[in-house]
Short mmCIF file of C-alpha atoms and ligand atoms in Angstrom, two decimals:
data_model
loop_
_atom_site.label_atom_id
_atom_site.label_comp_id
_atom_site.label_asym_id
_atom_site.label_seq_id
_atom_site.Cartn_x
_atom_site.Cartn_y
_atom_site.Cartn_z
CA MET A 10 15.96 49.17 46.64
CA GLY A 11 18.58 48.88 49.18
CA GLY A 12 20.38 45.81 50.64
CA GLY A 13 23.42 47.11 49.05
CA MET A 14 26.75 45.79 49.60
CA SER A 15 28.34 47.42 52.70
CA PRO A 16 32.13 48.49 52.19
CA ALA A 17 32.92 46.36 54.98
CA ALA A 18 31.33 43.25 53.26
CA ALA A 19 32.74 43.84 49.98
CA SER A 20 36.31 44.28 51.41
CA GLY A 21 38.70 41.44 51.04
CA SER A 22 40.95 39.86 53.79
CA VAL A 23 44.33 38.05 53.42
CA VAL A 24 44.18 34.69 55.10
CA SER A 25 47.60 33.03 55.70
CA PRO A 26 48.44 29.34 55.68
CA THR A 27 48.42 27.96 59.31
CA ALA A 28 51.74 26.98 60.77
CA ARG A 29 50.32 24.54 63.18
CA PRO A 30 47.54 22.09 63.19
CA LEU A 31 44.35 23.58 64.68
CA SER A 32 43.26 22.46 67.81
CA GLY A 33 40.61 23.55 70.66
CA SER A 34 37.14 23.74 71.47
CA VAL A 35 34.81 26.68 70.36
CA SER A 36 31.07 27.54 70.08
CA VAL A 37 29.40 29.24 67.00
CA PRO A 38 26.62 31.55 66.67
CA GLY A 39 23.09 30.40 66.78
CA ASP A 40 21.49 28.72 63.82
CA LYS A 41 20.45 31.05 60.97
CA SER A 42 17.67 28.77 59.66
CA ILE A 43 16.21 28.22 62.94
CA GLY A 44 16.53 31.96 63.85
CA HIS A 45 14.48 32.99 60.76
CA ARG A 46 11.82 30.66 61.74
CA ALA A 47 11.83 31.78 65.52
CA LEU A 48 11.56 35.44 64.67
CA ILE A 49 8.90 35.05 62.17
CA LEU A 50 6.71 32.83 64.45
CA ALA A 51 7.34 35.25 67.43
CA ALA A 52 6.23 38.01 65.25
CA VAL A 53 2.92 36.35 64.28
CA ALA A 54 2.55 34.89 67.87
CA ARG A 55 0.25 36.44 70.42
CA GLY A 56 2.28 37.87 73.16
CA ARG A 57 5.92 38.08 74.04
CA SER A 58 8.61 35.83 72.98
CA ARG A 59 12.41 35.54 73.94
CA ILE A 60 14.99 34.19 71.55
CA ARG A 61 18.49 33.56 72.93
CA GLY A 62 21.70 32.69 70.95
CA LEU A 63 21.20 34.34 67.63
CA PRO A 64 24.13 36.40 66.21
CA ASP A 65 23.88 40.00 64.81
CA ALA A 66 24.02 38.59 61.44
CA GLY A 67 23.03 40.11 58.03
CA ASP A 68 20.55 37.73 57.18
CA LEU A 69 18.64 37.75 60.39
CA ALA A 70 18.82 41.44 60.43
CA ALA A 71 16.92 41.35 57.23
CA THR A 72 14.26 39.24 58.91
CA ILE A 73 13.96 41.45 62.21
CA ASP A 74 13.64 44.66 60.05
CA ALA A 75 10.88 42.98 57.84
CA VAL A 76 8.73 41.75 60.47
CA ARG A 77 9.19 45.23 62.29
CA SER A 78 7.51 46.61 59.06
CA LEU A 79 4.67 44.16 59.44
CA GLY A 80 4.03 45.70 63.00
CA ALA A 81 5.90 43.40 65.36
CA SER A 82 8.21 45.03 67.99
CA VAL A 83 11.73 43.58 68.05
CA ASP A 84 14.28 44.65 70.78
CA PRO A 85 17.67 43.06 69.54
CA GLY A 86 20.39 41.89 71.88
CA PRO A 87 21.95 38.63 73.12
CA GLU A 88 18.27 37.88 74.06
CA ILE A 89 15.94 39.00 71.32
CA ARG A 90 12.66 40.23 72.71
CA VAL A 91 9.83 40.17 70.16
CA GLU A 92 6.29 41.57 70.93
CA GLY A 93 4.05 39.53 68.60
CA ARG A 94 0.90 40.89 67.15
CA GLY A 95 -1.07 37.74 66.29
CA TRP A 96 -2.12 37.12 62.67
CA GLU A 97 -4.89 39.59 62.96
CA GLY A 98 -2.51 42.45 64.48
CA LEU A 99 -0.07 42.36 61.55
CA ARG A 100 -0.32 45.38 59.27
CA GLU A 101 0.33 46.34 55.74
CA ALA A 102 3.97 47.57 55.54
CA ASP A 103 4.50 51.13 54.30
CA ALA A 104 7.05 50.02 51.81
CA PRO A 105 8.55 47.09 50.15
CA LEU A 106 9.96 44.73 52.68
CA ASP A 107 13.84 44.60 51.86
CA CYS A 108 15.05 41.05 52.27
CA ARG A 109 18.69 41.97 51.30
CA ARG A 110 20.57 38.77 50.43
CA SER A 111 18.49 36.45 52.45
CA GLY A 112 16.29 33.94 50.40
CA THR A 113 15.06 32.44 53.78
CA THR A 114 13.62 35.99 54.70
CA MET A 115 11.93 36.36 51.15
CA ARG A 116 10.31 32.90 50.93
CA LEU A 117 9.15 32.39 54.59
CA LEU A 118 7.71 35.79 54.62
CA ALA A 119 6.00 35.19 51.24
CA GLY A 120 4.20 32.47 53.13
CA VAL A 121 3.05 34.75 55.95
CA SER A 122 1.98 37.48 53.53
CA ALA A 123 -0.20 35.00 51.53
CA GLY A 124 -2.57 34.91 54.41
CA ARG A 125 -2.80 38.39 55.23
CA PRO A 126 -5.65 40.45 53.63
CA PHE A 127 -3.50 43.31 52.55
CA ARG A 128 -0.60 43.87 49.90
CA THR A 129 2.90 43.00 50.64
CA VAL A 130 5.81 43.51 48.32
CA LEU A 131 9.09 41.56 48.97
CA THR A 132 12.29 42.86 47.41
CA GLY A 133 16.04 42.70 48.25
CA HIS A 134 19.68 43.12 46.92
CA ARG A 135 20.17 42.41 43.19
CA GLN A 136 21.79 39.15 43.92
CA LEU A 137 18.49 37.93 45.46
CA LEU A 138 16.43 39.41 42.62
CA ARG A 139 18.13 36.71 40.41
CA ARG A 140 17.03 33.72 42.23
CA PRO A 141 13.94 31.55 41.29
CA MET A 142 10.68 32.56 42.89
CA GLY A 143 8.18 30.63 40.88
CA ARG A 144 8.81 27.75 43.04
CA VAL A 145 7.32 29.69 46.16
CA ALA A 146 4.58 31.47 44.17
CA ALA A 147 3.03 28.30 42.94
CA PRO A 148 1.94 26.76 46.20
CA LEU A 149 0.85 30.11 47.58
CA ARG A 150 -1.28 30.50 44.43
CA ALA A 151 -2.72 26.99 44.99
CA LEU A 152 -3.81 28.14 48.39
CA GLY A 153 -5.58 31.17 47.04
CA ALA A 154 -3.14 34.21 47.16
CA GLU A 155 -2.55 36.51 44.36
CA VAL A 156 1.19 36.44 43.82
CA LEU A 157 2.86 38.37 41.02
CA LEU A 158 6.45 38.09 40.06
CA GLY A 159 8.90 39.87 37.84
CA ASP A 160 9.74 38.64 34.29
CA GLY A 161 11.59 35.24 34.48
CA ASP A 162 9.70 34.33 37.72
CA VAL A 163 11.91 36.40 40.10
CA ALA A 164 11.39 38.92 42.86
CA PRO A 165 10.13 41.39 43.66
CA ILE A 166 7.10 39.41 44.82
CA ASP A 167 3.92 41.31 45.02
CA ILE A 168 1.24 39.46 47.07
CA ARG A 169 -2.25 40.32 47.81
CA GLY A 170 -3.11 37.78 50.54
CA GLY A 171 -6.06 36.43 52.60
CA GLY A 172 -9.02 34.01 52.05
CA LEU A 173 -6.75 30.90 51.87
CA THR A 174 -8.31 27.54 51.52
CA GLY A 175 -6.19 24.37 52.33
CA THR A 176 -5.41 22.14 49.53
CA GLU A 177 -2.98 19.37 48.33
CA VAL A 178 0.48 21.04 47.48
CA GLY A 179 3.16 19.08 45.69
CA LEU A 180 6.61 20.78 45.65
CA PRO A 181 8.71 19.77 42.54
CA VAL A 182 11.79 21.16 43.90
CA ALA A 183 13.29 19.97 47.44
CA SER A 184 13.28 23.27 49.28
CA ALA A 185 12.81 23.70 53.06
CA GLN A 186 12.13 27.37 52.32
CA VAL A 187 9.39 26.74 49.93
CA LYS A 188 8.00 23.96 52.14
CA SER A 189 8.01 26.54 55.15
CA ALA A 190 6.31 29.12 53.18
CA ALA A 191 3.37 26.84 52.23
CA LEU A 192 3.16 25.84 56.04
CA LEU A 193 3.12 29.35 57.18
CA ALA A 194 0.36 30.03 54.71
CA GLY A 195 -1.52 26.94 55.68
CA LEU A 196 -1.58 27.84 59.24
CA GLN A 197 -3.78 30.86 58.02
CA ALA A 198 -6.05 28.86 55.68
CA ARG A 199 -9.52 27.25 55.99
CA GLY A 200 -9.38 23.37 56.12
CA VAL A 201 -6.15 21.18 55.86
CA THR A 202 -3.09 22.01 53.86
CA ALA A 203 -1.09 19.15 52.86
CA VAL A 204 2.42 19.66 51.65
CA THR A 205 4.37 16.80 49.79
CA GLU A 206 8.20 16.98 49.01
CA THR A 207 10.05 14.86 46.53
CA VAL A 208 13.01 14.48 49.10
CA PRO A 209 12.81 15.22 52.85
CA THR A 210 14.42 18.59 53.64
CA ARG A 211 15.31 20.27 56.83
CA ASP A 212 12.14 20.16 59.13
CA HIS A 213 12.89 23.29 61.56
CA THR A 214 9.47 24.75 60.88
CA GLU A 215 7.68 21.61 61.51
CA ARG A 216 9.62 20.91 64.69
CA LEU A 217 8.92 24.48 66.02
CA LEU A 218 5.23 24.36 65.11
CA ALA A 219 4.79 21.02 66.89
CA TRP A 220 6.72 22.30 69.96
CA LEU A 221 4.44 25.30 70.11
CA GLY A 222 1.41 23.07 69.85
CA ALA A 223 0.36 23.84 66.27
CA PRO A 224 -1.59 20.86 64.51
CA VAL A 225 1.17 19.84 62.31
CA GLU A 226 1.46 16.12 61.53
CA ARG A 227 4.19 14.36 59.16
CA THR A 228 3.93 11.07 57.58
CA GLY A 229 6.97 10.44 55.38
CA ARG A 230 7.28 13.18 52.73
CA ARG A 231 3.77 14.54 53.46
CA THR A 232 3.14 17.05 56.15
CA THR A 233 -0.38 18.61 57.02
CA VAL A 234 -1.35 21.73 58.88
CA ARG A 235 -4.55 23.44 59.98
CA ALA A 236 -5.35 27.04 60.82
CA HIS A 237 -3.64 27.96 64.22
CA GLN A 238 -2.50 30.80 66.33
CA VAL A 239 0.69 30.40 68.18
CA ASP A 240 1.40 32.12 71.41
CA GLY A 241 4.59 33.78 72.64
CA PHE A 242 7.38 31.46 73.66
CA ALA A 243 11.17 31.32 75.04
CA ILE A 244 13.60 29.36 73.01
CA ASP A 245 17.57 29.05 73.12
CA VAL A 246 18.81 28.45 69.61
CA PRO A 247 21.48 25.96 69.24
CA GLY A 248 24.90 26.89 67.29
CA ASP A 249 24.68 26.82 63.69
CA LEU A 250 26.04 23.53 62.16
CA SER A 251 26.65 25.05 58.80
CA SER A 252 28.87 27.68 60.58
CA ALA A 253 30.59 25.00 62.59
CA ALA A 254 30.97 22.93 59.41
CA ALA A 255 33.77 25.73 58.20
CA LEU A 256 35.81 25.07 61.42
CA LEU A 257 35.30 21.22 61.22
CA ALA A 258 36.35 21.29 57.59
CA ALA A 259 39.44 23.25 58.44
CA ALA A 260 40.18 20.21 60.96
CA ALA A 261 39.73 17.73 58.22
CA LEU A 262 41.99 19.65 55.92
CA VAL A 263 44.91 20.40 58.05
CA PRO A 264 47.04 17.39 59.19
CA GLY A 265 47.33 16.87 63.03
CA SER A 266 44.13 19.01 63.73
CA ASP A 267 41.55 18.26 66.46
CA VAL A 268 38.66 20.55 66.66
CA ARG A 269 35.43 20.41 68.93
CA VAL A 270 32.45 22.69 68.41
CA THR A 271 30.04 22.68 71.22
CA GLY A 272 26.43 23.13 71.44
CA VAL A 273 25.57 22.89 67.63
CA GLY A 274 22.07 21.95 66.14
CA LEU A 275 22.11 18.29 64.93
CA ASN A 276 19.04 18.29 62.91
CA PRO A 277 19.19 14.95 60.58
CA GLY A 278 18.29 17.16 57.63
CA ARG A 279 21.46 19.10 58.25
CA THR A 280 24.06 16.39 59.26
CA GLY A 281 25.07 15.16 55.84
CA PHE A 282 28.39 16.91 55.73
CA LEU A 283 29.47 15.02 59.14
CA ARG A 284 28.61 11.69 57.66
CA THR A 285 30.55 12.72 54.52
CA LEU A 286 33.68 13.56 56.41
CA GLU A 287 33.43 10.51 58.34
CA ARG A 288 33.19 8.34 55.13
CA MET A 289 36.16 10.13 53.72
CA GLY A 290 38.43 9.28 56.61
CA ALA A 291 38.24 11.99 59.25
CA ARG A 292 37.41 10.89 62.86
CA VAL A 293 33.87 12.56 63.75
CA GLU A 294 32.45 12.07 67.30
CA VAL A 295 29.12 13.48 68.23
CA ARG A 296 27.81 13.85 71.75
CA PRO A 297 24.28 14.84 71.93
CA VAL A 298 23.11 17.10 74.61
CA GLY A 299 19.98 19.23 75.81
CA GLY A 300 16.35 19.19 74.92
CA GLY A 301 14.11 21.85 73.20
CA PRO A 302 12.62 21.28 69.74
CA GLU A 303 15.79 20.53 68.14
CA PRO A 304 18.61 18.04 68.63
CA ALA A 305 21.92 19.43 69.55
CA GLY A 306 25.40 18.49 70.92
CA ASP A 307 29.19 18.69 70.55
CA VAL A 308 30.93 17.77 67.48
CA ARG A 309 34.63 16.84 67.34
CA VAL A 310 36.60 16.27 64.19
CA VAL A 311 40.07 14.73 64.14
CA HIS A 312 42.17 14.70 60.88
CA GLY A 313 43.00 11.66 59.21
CA PRO A 314 44.08 10.62 55.71
CA LEU A 315 41.23 11.29 53.45
CA ARG A 316 39.68 9.27 50.66
CA PRO A 317 37.80 10.81 47.75
CA ILE A 318 34.08 10.43 47.66
CA GLU A 319 31.09 10.34 45.06
CA ILE A 320 28.12 12.19 46.28
CA ALA A 321 24.82 11.51 44.43
CA ALA A 322 21.58 13.39 44.29
CA ALA A 323 20.00 11.60 47.33
CA GLU A 324 22.85 12.72 49.66
CA VAL A 325 22.79 16.35 48.46
CA VAL A 326 20.02 17.83 50.42
CA PRO A 327 21.24 17.41 53.98
CA MET A 328 24.61 18.98 53.05
CA ILE A 329 23.44 21.48 50.43
CA ASP A 330 25.27 24.48 52.22
CA GLU A 331 28.23 22.49 52.92
CA LEU A 332 29.23 21.49 49.31
CA PRO A 333 31.62 24.43 48.85
CA LEU A 334 33.54 23.11 52.00
CA LEU A 335 33.52 19.63 50.65
CA ALA A 336 35.23 20.81 47.43
CA VAL A 337 37.92 22.37 49.73
CA VAL A 338 38.43 19.36 51.67
CA ALA A 339 38.38 17.13 48.65
CA THR A 340 41.67 18.84 47.36
CA VAL A 341 43.60 16.81 49.77
CA ALA A 342 41.79 13.51 49.31
CA GLU A 343 43.73 10.70 47.30
CA GLY A 344 41.73 10.91 43.92
CA PRO A 345 38.81 12.57 42.31
CA THR A 346 35.67 13.60 44.39
CA VAL A 347 32.55 13.78 42.37
CA VAL A 348 29.41 15.65 43.26
CA ARG A 349 26.38 15.21 41.14
CA GLY A 350 22.51 16.07 41.38
CA ALA A 351 23.38 19.35 43.09
CA ALA A 352 22.18 21.60 40.42
CA GLU A 353 20.42 23.81 43.34
CA LEU A 354 24.00 25.27 43.92
CA ARG A 355 23.52 27.29 40.91
CA VAL A 356 20.77 29.30 42.33
CA LYS A 357 22.01 30.06 45.82
CA GLU A 358 23.41 33.45 46.87
CA SER A 359 25.74 32.85 43.91
CA ASP A 360 26.22 30.22 41.28
CA ARG A 361 28.22 28.18 43.89
CA ILE A 362 29.33 25.52 41.34
CA GLU A 363 31.02 28.19 39.00
CA GLY A 364 32.18 30.07 42.02
CA VAL A 365 33.90 27.31 43.96
CA VAL A 366 35.51 25.65 40.94
CA ALA A 367 36.85 29.19 39.64
CA GLY A 368 38.36 29.88 43.17
CA LEU A 369 40.00 26.61 43.64
CA ARG A 370 41.39 26.58 40.21
CA ARG A 371 43.07 30.25 40.96
CA LEU A 372 44.64 28.20 43.86
CA GLY A 373 46.14 25.66 41.54
CA VAL A 374 43.61 22.97 42.09
CA GLU A 375 42.61 20.64 39.17
CA ALA A 376 38.61 21.14 39.27
CA GLU A 377 35.81 20.84 36.68
CA ALA A 378 32.34 22.29 36.81
CA LEU A 379 29.45 19.95 35.89
CA GLU A 380 25.86 21.10 34.99
CA ASP A 381 24.79 19.63 38.45
CA GLY A 382 27.84 19.57 40.40
CA PHE A 383 31.69 19.38 40.20
CA VAL A 384 34.81 17.14 40.20
CA ILE A 385 38.05 18.02 42.45
CA HIS A 386 41.10 16.17 41.41
CA GLY A 387 42.93 15.35 44.65
CA PRO A 388 45.31 15.50 46.14
CA SER A 389 46.32 19.07 44.81
CA ARG A 390 48.95 21.39 46.36
CA LEU A 391 47.04 24.38 47.21
CA ARG A 392 48.96 27.63 46.34
CA GLY A 393 48.49 31.24 47.25
CA GLY A 394 46.66 33.80 45.13
CA ARG A 395 43.45 35.83 44.97
CA VAL A 396 40.04 34.57 44.89
CA ASP A 397 36.59 36.17 44.75
CA ALA A 398 33.67 35.15 47.24
CA ARG A 399 31.02 36.65 44.63
CA GLY A 400 29.15 38.15 47.44
CA ASP A 401 28.43 34.66 48.93
CA HIS A 402 29.12 34.05 52.57
CA ARG A 403 29.53 30.42 52.06
CA LEU A 404 32.26 30.69 49.43
CA ALA A 405 34.10 33.43 51.44
CA MET A 406 34.37 30.93 54.43
CA ALA A 407 35.10 27.99 52.11
CA PHE A 408 38.04 30.09 50.46
CA ALA A 409 39.33 31.08 53.98
CA VAL A 410 39.52 27.43 55.02
CA ALA A 411 41.40 26.50 51.75
CA ALA A 412 43.88 29.21 52.66
CA LEU A 413 44.94 27.50 55.75
CA ALA A 414 46.25 24.56 53.63
CA ALA A 415 47.93 26.89 50.98
CA SER A 416 51.63 27.46 50.30
CA GLU A 417 51.28 31.16 50.50
CA PRO A 418 48.62 33.61 51.78
CA VAL A 419 45.29 33.94 49.91
CA ARG A 420 43.40 37.01 49.35
CA VAL A 421 39.58 36.44 49.43
CA ASP A 422 37.62 39.34 48.05
CA GLY A 423 34.49 39.85 49.76
CA MET A 424 35.58 38.01 52.97
CA GLY A 425 33.23 40.32 54.75
CA PHE A 426 30.17 38.70 53.55
CA ALA A 427 30.74 35.78 56.04
CA PHE A 428 28.84 38.28 58.24
CA ASP A 429 25.55 37.26 56.60
CA SER A 430 25.54 34.04 58.70
CA PHE A 431 28.77 33.91 60.91
CA PRO A 432 30.05 37.26 62.27
CA GLY A 433 33.40 36.51 64.09
CA PHE A 434 34.25 33.63 61.70
CA LEU A 435 37.99 34.59 61.21
CA ASP A 436 38.35 35.03 65.02
CA ALA A 437 36.99 31.71 65.59
CA LEU A 438 39.34 30.27 63.05
CA GLU A 439 42.15 32.12 64.62
CA ALA A 440 41.23 30.91 68.16
CA LEU A 441 41.81 27.44 66.89
C1 LIG B 502 17.24 26.88 54.17
C2 LIG B 502 17.12 26.11 53.27
C3 LIG B 502 18.00 25.74 52.06
C4 LIG B 502 19.47 26.21 52.43
C5 LIG B 502 19.42 27.65 53.01
C6 LIG B 502 18.55 27.69 54.28
C7 LIG B 502 16.18 27.24 55.21
O1 LIG B 502 17.54 26.39 50.82
O2 LIG B 502 20.30 26.23 51.43
O3 LIG B 502 20.58 28.14 53.30
O4 LIG B 502 16.52 27.96 56.09
O5 LIG B 502 15.08 26.70 55.01
P1 LIG B 502 16.51 25.87 49.89
O6 LIG B 502 15.15 25.80 50.70
O7 LIG B 502 16.29 26.78 48.87
O8 LIG B 502 17.08 24.44 49.58
#
């Protein structure tokens, strides 16, 4: 199955230390998490939708191709037009759906497929075929879908869906992807589906559904949903805070920097990194703007001397994708930064604990991997060298940020993987 690594993505880039502080105001491409959900809900909606602000990024392309295979028509561009089929109009795909390296594509579409009375097989790049899928199979089986996995509970996911009945679903792992899969299945089930999380995760799916008039209700960590057919919609997707975080981390790292990113999503389930930078001693200013289903605004980070920090399990979820950036920023803090309760990092696009620790050590940083996190001993003088992004967009961007503060240029192997979420990342960095 395809989803192979393109030569461009695999190629490396040399990132040179910055001679000056970073300064200026930039925008970033639209939010990948919200984008997947908007594309999927548009595909299952009745009628036309318009989605503005999404980048031509690898992970979103995987979702677009997959919903096309299920029968939706998608016309890409700065404004994506989707002709939805309604639940009943989706059709069995001719071949397995290739989710490439995108876990969100795979897990959310598993939820859609669970409710459809046909067979869907979800597969992808070998990197995705190593990630845990038992967590998404369990709730979908509880609702009545037949879900087969490969040995070790990995994809391909082979689903025979339809005939779902709502039930109480408890999710042992804190995962917005799994929660969203259960809710998308619940929208197609008889009766009430109730999903309870251990820790509240990003609620993009719930917000979009409520905004579209679906019967979704939240009380604390429990969310209920009933069967519903959404209609087509028009949405402006805010900038991706996880992409902005790379630029803001660069501002926190390089003395004298002052960087503003405009129009980014500020979902409280995603803003943990901003709170952390502030606690470490950077100046963080947030100016909310706009309306729509998601809070959004401008964020400014001004460099300041940084203190080390200890991050415990409860703080991990709202900054899960930013932890590699935190590791980089921690290299200049005055003492050891410790992250615990983040074992999930081991099952992302790569093992991010091993990856970030190995990369930073190559650059001369004293860093240790823990079973469920890492320790970075600051302050460390970053030197030049060669690091491997391990096919992971977040590691590629984190190492490029580290390079800005290094004494010599850094070669980042796999820099092109940044394209999975942030096409134009190096240009944005250069603009600052
Ligand atoms: C995402 C949820 C998180 C996050 C991922 C995107 C989402 O994953 O790491 O980048 O869009 O729901 P988990 O749900 O596996 O924690």
